[in-house]
């Protein structure tokens, strides 16, 4: 539109105004509205430094916003980036913790502020009413758009470390309001100083079923070296058959040491673009396809997250462009070819890796046979897969996998702490996209059946709760991962430890009541705190196991009765009671 406006300005304006005056007026209004609408102000008064960027590779998802550092502390004033209204408030013990969503009608965007410590008094009053209405710490509600109108620069909260945050910071997003797709916030002109190009660490050349790399049917990893601002590997690989590439890379900005995500990756073969990935927009419906984008198997082994520079069959991300053969490279000649990987951040800082490969037509060597102590069954990615034995049933719906696999299954006889066998269900380095139905059977005493659940185990006596319900003699649950599964029982009640409350204590000078809660078995499912038989709002931080009740100014003077009930995932319950004087 700006180009069109300049065109009108530089030509015969009188002639154009005669015939195109109405159209020109609309264009000018739209341009002015668009330009003004995008002038967001930052959520903090201080210079923004990032500890996380948009599209960064995280566990099971791409990062949907930017993480703004808060100097290692909580309590900084968080401000609205533009006029709008609060359209959603969500509070959870994990995830975003305390979060505010502000819809900006003028721009068509919604801004998100997460891991907050506390809300402004204007917002907190409405939030507290909702807590007590639902009698729950975890709430997710959508105020009427007239209830909480917000002005640009208005203080809406204090920054914190709530939810799944690993340290004090502000998680900040900009979403398209209509589609709810997160958009890269750094394209909106926030003042970030970044003159540093991405760092390239490792290259992986993937060998497929009939591929030879330097004579071996095995993928090869190269450490990337840098000399005089040029990245390279230390040899010219000889390759026979189709292959693909993966890269470990990160970005940095000025005045911070954080290793952040990159904006784009492009692969060029002999001057032809074969693959391009760009982190400009995400879709929550496809965000878990990160596990198809990265080399999940390599990550579970080495903790290195490789960007696959090719697409697996069941990868529905739309962040790719210029794909040739889905990024899989295959030559029909015996020549030497030039390959280039170009990695960019959003500010145009670029790093390049250039290397050559020599192609051959050598015959493929035979594969090694599979171990005989396992059951191996072919699983398709685009069809329903089922597996049954005497004490196990498994069913995966179509498109639960990212590519076909040779499904492996074996068992280990009962070990200490479990009922029945340990079921080794494929390998935990193979990702699963959708939950699948898993049923296990074992001889369980009737008195313990209600306390049993399916868990994953590390074979060292440690178990992680998955869940379970008894149906027709099988304990049934829906995991979202492969691994080692077994049936265990939890008969131990949760623990409650009072921190600053005791029987008949005077709380005259206290502003809060604090207790710690934990459960070493199936995990905590719920808790309920009461004073004089009425529900009270207790803030729960699962990272510190701390429950806190901020004493309400409306609490009357005199004697009161405090009670807390905590229940784990199989129904074991612990109660704590204490009378106090306020």
JSON list of C-alpha atoms in Angstrom, two decimals, residues 308-400:
[
{"chain": "A", "resi": 308, "resn": "UNK", "atom": "CA", "xyz": [15.89, -31.83, 9.97]},
{"chain": "A", "resi": 309, "resn": "UNK", "atom": "CA", "xyz": [16.34, -30.14, 6.61]},
{"chain": "A", "resi": 310, "resn": "UNK", "atom": "CA", "xyz": [13.81, -32.51, 5.08]},
{"chain": "A", "resi": 311, "resn": "UNK", "atom": "CA", "xyz": [10.18, -33.48, 5.79]},
{"chain": "A", "resi": 312, "resn": "UNK", "atom": "CA", "xyz": [9.02, -36.75, 7.30]},
{"chain": "A", "resi": 313, "resn": "UNK", "atom": "CA", "xyz": [5.88, -38.25, 5.69]},
{"chain": "A", "resi": 314, "resn": "UNK", "atom": "CA", "xyz": [3.54, -37.17, 8.50]},
{"chain": "A", "resi": 315, "resn": "UNK", "atom": "CA", "xyz": [4.76, -33.64, 9.13]},
{"chain": "A", "resi": 316, "resn": "UNK", "atom": "CA", "xyz": [1.97, -31.09, 8.69]},
{"chain": "A", "resi": 317, "resn": "UNK", "atom": "CA", "xyz": [3.92, -27.94, 9.52]},
{"chain": "A", "resi": 318, "resn": "UNK", "atom": "CA", "xyz": [3.45, -25.13, 7.00]},
{"chain": "A", "resi": 319, "resn": "UNK", "atom": "CA", "xyz": [6.73, -23.35, 7.75]},
{"chain": "A", "resi": 320, "resn": "UNK", "atom": "CA", "xyz": [8.51, -24.96, 4.80]},
{"chain": "A", "resi": 321, "resn": "UNK", "atom": "CA", "xyz": [8.95, -23.60, 1.29]},
{"chain": "A", "resi": 322, "resn": "UNK", "atom": "CA", "xyz": [10.96, -24.30, -1.87]},
{"chain": "A", "resi": 323, "resn": "UNK", "atom": "CA", "xyz": [10.90, -28.04, -1.13]},
{"chain": "A", "resi": 324, "resn": "UNK", "atom": "CA", "xyz": [12.32, -30.37, -3.76]},
{"chain": "A", "resi": 325, "resn": "UNK", "atom": "CA", "xyz": [11.61, -34.05, -3.06]},
{"chain": "A", "resi": 326, "resn": "UNK", "atom": "CA", "xyz": [10.76, -33.00, 0.52]},
{"chain": "A", "resi": 327, "resn": "UNK", "atom": "CA", "xyz": [14.39, -32.02, 0.99]},
{"chain": "A", "resi": 328, "resn": "UNK", "atom": "CA", "xyz": [15.78, -35.49, 0.23]},
{"chain": "A", "resi": 329, "resn": "UNK", "atom": "CA", "xyz": [18.80, -35.20, -2.05]},
{"chain": "A", "resi": 330, "resn": "UNK", "atom": "CA", "xyz": [19.59, -37.79, -4.72]},
{"chain": "A", "resi": 331, "resn": "UNK", "atom": "CA", "xyz": [22.10, -37.64, -7.56]},
{"chain": "A", "resi": 332, "resn": "UNK", "atom": "CA", "xyz": [22.20, -39.87, -10.64]},
{"chain": "A", "resi": 333, "resn": "UNK", "atom": "CA", "xyz": [25.81, -39.09, -11.53]},
{"chain": "A", "resi": 334, "resn": "UNK", "atom": "CA", "xyz": [29.35, -39.53, -10.22]},
{"chain": "A", "resi": 335, "resn": "UNK", "atom": "CA", "xyz": [30.22, -35.85, -9.94]},
{"chain": "A", "resi": 336, "resn": "UNK", "atom": "CA", "xyz": [31.17, -33.50, -7.09]},
{"chain": "A", "resi": 337, "resn": "UNK", "atom": "CA", "xyz": [28.33, -31.23, -5.94]},
{"chain": "A", "resi": 338, "resn": "UNK", "atom": "CA", "xyz": [28.28, -28.00, -3.94]},
{"chain": "A", "resi": 339, "resn": "UNK", "atom": "CA", "xyz": [25.98, -27.79, -0.91]},
{"chain": "A", "resi": 340, "resn": "UNK", "atom": "CA", "xyz": [25.24, -24.63, 1.07]},
{"chain": "A", "resi": 341, "resn": "UNK", "atom": "CA", "xyz": [23.26, -24.14, 4.28]},
{"chain": "A", "resi": 342, "resn": "UNK", "atom": "CA", "xyz": [22.26, -20.56, 5.02]},
{"chain": "A", "resi": 343, "resn": "UNK", "atom": "CA", "xyz": [21.02, -19.73, 8.55]},
{"chain": "A", "resi": 344, "resn": "UNK", "atom": "CA", "xyz": [19.51, -16.33, 9.39]},
{"chain": "A", "resi": 345, "resn": "UNK", "atom": "CA", "xyz": [18.11, -14.50, 12.38]},
{"chain": "A", "resi": 346, "resn": "UNK", "atom": "CA", "xyz": [15.17, -12.14, 11.93]},
{"chain": "A", "resi": 347, "resn": "UNK", "atom": "CA", "xyz": [17.48, -9.11, 11.75]},
{"chain": "A", "resi": 348, "resn": "UNK", "atom": "CA", "xyz": [19.27, -10.39, 8.64]},
{"chain": "A", "resi": 349, "resn": "UNK", "atom": "CA", "xyz": [22.44, -11.62, 10.31]},
{"chain": "A", "resi": 350, "resn": "UNK", "atom": "CA", "xyz": [23.57, -14.63, 8.27]},
{"chain": "A", "resi": 351, "resn": "UNK", "atom": "CA", "xyz": [25.88, -17.62, 8.66]},
{"chain": "A", "resi": 352, "resn": "UNK", "atom": "CA", "xyz": [26.75, -19.99, 5.82]},
{"chain": "A", "resi": 353, "resn": "UNK", "atom": "CA", "xyz": [28.10, -23.53, 5.72]},
{"chain": "A", "resi": 354, "resn": "UNK", "atom": "CA", "xyz": [29.46, -24.59, 2.35]},
{"chain": "A", "resi": 355, "resn": "UNK", "atom": "CA", "xyz": [30.87, -28.02, 1.55]},
{"chain": "A", "resi": 356, "resn": "UNK", "atom": "CA", "xyz": [31.14, -30.52, -1.28]},
{"chain": "A", "resi": 357, "resn": "UNK", "atom": "CA", "xyz": [29.97, -34.13, -1.66]},
{"chain": "A", "resi": 358, "resn": "UNK", "atom": "CA", "xyz": [31.23, -36.72, -4.13]},
{"chain": "A", "resi": 359, "resn": "UNK", "atom": "CA", "xyz": [28.60, -39.09, -5.50]},
{"chain": "A", "resi": 360, "resn": "UNK", "atom": "CA", "xyz": [29.24, -42.70, -6.53]},
{"chain": "A", "resi": 361, "resn": "UNK", "atom": "CA", "xyz": [27.34, -45.73, -7.78]},
{"chain": "A", "resi": 362, "resn": "UNK", "atom": "CA", "xyz": [28.82, -48.34, -5.44]},
{"chain": "A", "resi": 363, "resn": "UNK", "atom": "CA", "xyz": [26.53, -51.29, -4.57]},
{"chain": "A", "resi": 364, "resn": "UNK", "atom": "CA", "xyz": [24.72, -51.33, -1.24]},
{"chain": "A", "resi": 365, "resn": "UNK", "atom": "CA", "xyz": [25.91, -53.73, 1.48]},
{"chain": "A", "resi": 366, "resn": "UNK", "atom": "CA", "xyz": [23.51, -56.10, 3.28]},
{"chain": "A", "resi": 367, "resn": "UNK", "atom": "CA", "xyz": [21.90, -55.04, 6.57]},
{"chain": "A", "resi": 368, "resn": "UNK", "atom": "CA", "xyz": [22.52, -56.82, 9.88]},
{"chain": "A", "resi": 369, "resn": "UNK", "atom": "CA", "xyz": [19.66, -59.11, 11.06]},
{"chain": "A", "resi": 370, "resn": "UNK", "atom": "CA", "xyz": [17.37, -57.92, 13.86]},
{"chain": "A", "resi": 371, "resn": "UNK", "atom": "CA", "xyz": [17.81, -59.37, 17.39]},
{"chain": "A", "resi": 372, "resn": "UNK", "atom": "CA", "xyz": [15.85, -62.59, 17.95]},
{"chain": "A", "resi": 373, "resn": "UNK", "atom": "CA", "xyz": [14.60, -61.73, 21.45]},
{"chain": "A", "resi": 374, "resn": "UNK", "atom": "CA", "xyz": [12.16, -59.12, 20.20]},
{"chain": "A", "resi": 375, "resn": "UNK", "atom": "CA", "xyz": [8.85, -59.18, 18.34]},
{"chain": "A", "resi": 376, "resn": "UNK", "atom": "CA", "xyz": [9.03, -56.93, 15.27]},
{"chain": "A", "resi": 377, "resn": "UNK", "atom": "CA", "xyz": [5.88, -55.74, 13.52]},
{"chain": "A", "resi": 378, "resn": "UNK", "atom": "CA", "xyz": [5.55, -53.20, 10.73]},
{"chain": "A", "resi": 379, "resn": "UNK", "atom": "CA", "xyz": [3.57, -50.09, 11.78]},
{"chain": "A", "resi": 380, "resn": "UNK", "atom": "CA", "xyz": [2.30, -47.62, 9.17]},
{"chain": "A", "resi": 381, "resn": "UNK", "atom": "CA", "xyz": [2.05, -43.91, 9.89]},
{"chain": "A", "resi": 382, "resn": "UNK", "atom": "CA", "xyz": [-1.19, -43.43, 7.92]},
{"chain": "A", "resi": 383, "resn": "UNK", "atom": "CA", "xyz": [-3.21, -46.46, 9.10]},
{"chain": "A", "resi": 384, "resn": "UNK", "atom": "CA", "xyz": [-4.55, -47.85, 12.36]},
{"chain": "A", "resi": 385, "resn": "UNK", "atom": "CA", "xyz": [-1.96, -50.08, 14.07]},
{"chain": "A", "resi": 386, "resn": "UNK", "atom": "CA", "xyz": [-2.85, -52.78, 16.61]},
{"chain": "A", "resi": 387, "resn": "UNK", "atom": "CA", "xyz": [-0.77, -55.17, 18.69]},
{"chain": "A", "resi": 388, "resn": "UNK", "atom": "CA", "xyz": [-2.06, -57.88, 21.06]},
{"chain": "A", "resi": 389, "resn": "UNK", "atom": "CA", "xyz": [-0.55, -60.48, 23.34]},
{"chain": "A", "resi": 390, "resn": "UNK", "atom": "CA", "xyz": [-1.92, -62.34, 26.33]},
{"chain": "A", "resi": 391, "resn": "UNK", "atom": "CA", "xyz": [-1.40, -59.47, 28.79]},
{"chain": "A", "resi": 392, "resn": "UNK", "atom": "CA", "xyz": [-1.18, -56.43, 26.53]},
{"chain": "A", "resi": 393, "resn": "UNK", "atom": "CA", "xyz": [-3.38, -54.66, 23.99]},
{"chain": "A", "resi": 394, "resn": "UNK", "atom": "CA", "xyz": [-2.26, -51.61, 22.02]},
{"chain": "A", "resi": 395, "resn": "UNK", "atom": "CA", "xyz": [-3.99, -49.56, 19.36]},
{"chain": "A", "resi": 396, "resn": "UNK", "atom": "CA", "xyz": [-2.67, -46.47, 17.58]},
{"chain": "A", "resi": 397, "resn": "UNK", "atom": "CA", "xyz": [-4.95, -44.41, 15.37]},
{"chain": "A", "resi": 398, "resn": "UNK", "atom": "CA", "xyz": [-3.83, -43.38, 11.90]},
{"chain": "A", "resi": 399, "resn": "UNK", "atom": "CA", "xyz": [-1.29, -40.53, 11.81]},
{"chain": "A", "resi": 400, "resn": "UNK", "atom": "CA", "xyz": [-0.11, -41.14, 15.36]}
]
